[in-house]
Amino acid sequence: MNTTATNCHTLAVNQCFPLLENIDKAVDLVSQHLTPHTIQVAHSPKRAMMQLDGVLLGQVAILDIQYGADVNIYPAHCDRFLISMSLTGVS
């Protein structure tokens, strides 16, 4: 049997910063790992913190994204599969 090893690079993602002062940074960071999108902050506490944790396994990303505020997400057209599950709120 002939087997070929595949290259699988693992990268841990851990970012945390104030959302309201860094909305563009939040969108850019998530867009790098998922798909281009825009967000609109619907309602936010004064000190909302955006938190992104996850693992990148080759072309697969498992991410936990917490915007720290109520946001509306508007994804651009995407040629990838995106599976989204909300643990709280609405997906």
PDB file of C-alpha atoms in Angstrom:
ATOM      1  CA  MET A   1       0.000   0.000   0.000  1.00  0.00           C
ATOM      2  CA  ASN A   2       1.354   3.422  -0.960  1.00  0.00           C
ATOM      3  CA  THR A   3       0.353   6.278   1.325  1.00  0.00           C
ATOM      4  CA  THR A   4       1.196   9.937   1.000  1.00  0.00           C
ATOM      5  CA  ALA A   5       1.363  12.190   4.047  1.00  0.00           C
ATOM      6  CA  THR A   6      -0.514  15.447   3.728  1.00  0.00           C
ATOM      7  CA  ASN A   7       0.777  18.765   4.994  1.00  0.00           C
ATOM      8  CA  CYS A   8      -1.448  19.943   7.806  1.00  0.00           C
ATOM      9  CA  HIS A   9      -0.359  23.136   9.507  1.00  0.00           C
ATOM     10  CA  THR A  10      -1.962  23.825  12.863  1.00  0.00           C
ATOM     11  CA  LEU A  11      -2.225  27.397  14.105  1.00  0.00           C
ATOM     12  CA  ALA A  12      -3.851  28.591  17.309  1.00  0.00           C
ATOM     13  CA  VAL A  13      -5.781  31.867  17.144  1.00  0.00           C
ATOM     14  CA  ASN A  14      -6.307  33.964  20.243  1.00  0.00           C
ATOM     15  CA  GLN A  15      -7.215  37.657  19.948  1.00  0.00           C
ATOM     16  CA  CYS A  16      -9.047  39.946  22.360  1.00  0.00           C
ATOM     17  CA  PHE A  17      -9.578  43.707  22.019  1.00  0.00           C
ATOM     18  CA  PRO A  18     -12.218  46.451  22.510  1.00  0.00           C
ATOM     19  CA  LEU A  19     -14.809  46.056  19.723  1.00  0.00           C
ATOM     20  CA  LEU A  20     -16.162  49.588  19.372  1.00  0.00           C
ATOM     21  CA  GLU A  21     -12.725  51.157  18.890  1.00  0.00           C
ATOM     22  CA  ASN A  22     -11.640  48.400  16.489  1.00  0.00           C
ATOM     23  CA  ILE A  23     -14.616  47.349  14.345  1.00  0.00           C
ATOM     24  CA  ASP A  24     -12.488  47.320  11.170  1.00  0.00           C
ATOM     25  CA  LYS A  25      -9.846  45.191  12.910  1.00  0.00           C
ATOM     26  CA  ALA A  26     -12.530  42.720  14.050  1.00  0.00           C
ATOM     27  CA  VAL A  27     -13.953  42.401  10.534  1.00  0.00           C
ATOM     28  CA  ASP A  28     -10.490  42.025   8.979  1.00  0.00           C
ATOM     29  CA  LEU A  29      -9.438  39.392  11.503  1.00  0.00           C
ATOM     30  CA  VAL A  30     -12.538  37.235  11.049  1.00  0.00           C
ATOM     31  CA  SER A  31     -12.474  37.750   7.258  1.00  0.00           C
ATOM     32  CA  GLN A  32      -8.912  36.357   7.131  1.00  0.00           C
ATOM     33  CA  HIS A  33     -10.103  33.060   8.584  1.00  0.00           C
ATOM     34  CA  LEU A  34     -13.664  32.768   7.250  1.00  0.00           C
ATOM     35  CA  THR A  35     -15.096  34.950   4.528  1.00  0.00           C
ATOM     36  CA  PRO A  36     -15.238  38.683   3.761  1.00  0.00           C
ATOM     37  CA  HIS A  37     -18.156  40.320   5.531  1.00  0.00           C
ATOM     38  CA  THR A  38     -19.352  43.479   7.206  1.00  0.00           C
ATOM     39  CA  ILE A  39     -20.932  43.924  10.610  1.00  0.00           C
ATOM     40  CA  GLN A  40     -23.310  46.441  12.035  1.00  0.00           C
ATOM     41  CA  VAL A  41     -23.335  46.871  15.809  1.00  0.00           C
ATOM     42  CA  ALA A  42     -27.017  46.816  16.766  1.00  0.00           C
ATOM     43  CA  HIS A  43     -26.614  47.315  20.507  1.00  0.00           C
ATOM     44  CA  SER A  44     -23.480  47.309  22.574  1.00  0.00           C
ATOM     45  CA  PRO A  45     -22.406  47.779  26.141  1.00  0.00           C
ATOM     46  CA  LYS A  46     -19.831  50.560  26.548  1.00  0.00           C
ATOM     47  CA  ARG A  47     -16.878  48.212  26.991  1.00  0.00           C
ATOM     48  CA  ALA A  48     -17.693  45.443  24.496  1.00  0.00           C
ATOM     49  CA  MET A  49     -14.704  43.140  23.990  1.00  0.00           C
ATOM     50  CA  MET A  50     -14.313  41.126  20.792  1.00  0.00           C
ATOM     51  CA  GLN A  51     -12.843  37.661  21.430  1.00  0.00           C
ATOM     52  CA  LEU A  52     -11.632  35.243  18.733  1.00  0.00           C
ATOM     53  CA  ASP A  53     -10.267  31.837  19.687  1.00  0.00           C
ATOM     54  CA  GLY A  54      -9.736  28.847  17.497  1.00  0.00           C
ATOM     55  CA  VAL A  55      -7.598  26.365  15.688  1.00  0.00           C
ATOM     56  CA  LEU A  56      -6.721  26.374  11.996  1.00  0.00           C
ATOM     57  CA  LEU A  57      -6.093  22.893  10.592  1.00  0.00           C
ATOM     58  CA  GLY A  58      -4.949  23.311   7.011  1.00  0.00           C
ATOM     59  CA  GLN A  59      -8.002  24.634   5.183  1.00  0.00           C
ATOM     60  CA  VAL A  60     -10.372  23.931   8.093  1.00  0.00           C
ATOM     61  CA  ALA A  61     -10.988  26.558  10.772  1.00  0.00           C
ATOM     62  CA  ILE A  62     -12.721  25.872  14.069  1.00  0.00           C
ATOM     63  CA  LEU A  63     -13.401  29.261  15.617  1.00  0.00           C
ATOM     64  CA  ASP A  64     -15.193  30.666  18.631  1.00  0.00           C
ATOM     65  CA  ILE A  65     -16.127  34.266  17.809  1.00  0.00           C
ATOM     66  CA  GLN A  66     -17.651  36.507  20.458  1.00  0.00           C
ATOM     67  CA  TYR A  67     -18.317  40.081  19.428  1.00  0.00           C
ATOM     68  CA  GLY A  68     -19.355  41.102  22.950  1.00  0.00           C
ATOM     69  CA  ALA A  69     -22.317  42.996  21.506  1.00  0.00           C
ATOM     70  CA  ASP A  70     -25.429  42.433  19.438  1.00  0.00           C
ATOM     71  CA  VAL A  71     -24.243  42.544  15.825  1.00  0.00           C
ATOM     72  CA  ASN A  72     -25.759  41.949  12.418  1.00  0.00           C
ATOM     73  CA  ILE A  73     -23.376  40.063  10.117  1.00  0.00           C
ATOM     74  CA  TYR A  74     -23.556  40.490   6.344  1.00  0.00           C
ATOM     75  CA  PRO A  75     -21.311  37.937   4.578  1.00  0.00           C
ATOM     76  CA  ALA A  76     -20.047  38.499   1.054  1.00  0.00           C
ATOM     77  CA  HIS A  77     -20.471  35.776  -1.548  1.00  0.00           C
ATOM     78  CA  CYS A  78     -18.470  32.753  -0.492  1.00  0.00           C
ATOM     79  CA  ASP A  79     -17.319  29.654  -2.363  1.00  0.00           C
ATOM     80  CA  ARG A  80     -16.654  27.754   0.870  1.00  0.00           C
ATOM     81  CA  PHE A  81     -18.831  25.915   3.337  1.00  0.00           C
ATOM     82  CA  LEU A  82     -19.627  27.820   6.496  1.00  0.00           C
ATOM     83  CA  ILE A  83     -21.314  26.004   9.359  1.00  0.00           C
ATOM     84  CA  SER A  84     -22.431  28.373  12.091  1.00  0.00           C
ATOM     85  CA  MET A  85     -23.843  27.413  15.489  1.00  0.00           C
ATOM     86  CA  SER A  86     -24.833  29.927  18.123  1.00  0.00           C
ATOM     87  CA  LEU A  87     -24.510  28.871  21.722  1.00  0.00           C
ATOM     88  CA  THR A  88     -26.378  32.024  22.743  1.00  0.00           C
ATOM     89  CA  GLY A  89     -28.217  34.582  20.648  1.00  0.00           C
ATOM     90  CA  VAL A  90     -29.386  33.986  17.097  1.00  0.00           C
ATOM     91  CA  SER A  91     -27.434  32.542  14.183  1.00  0.00           C
TER      92      SER A  91
END
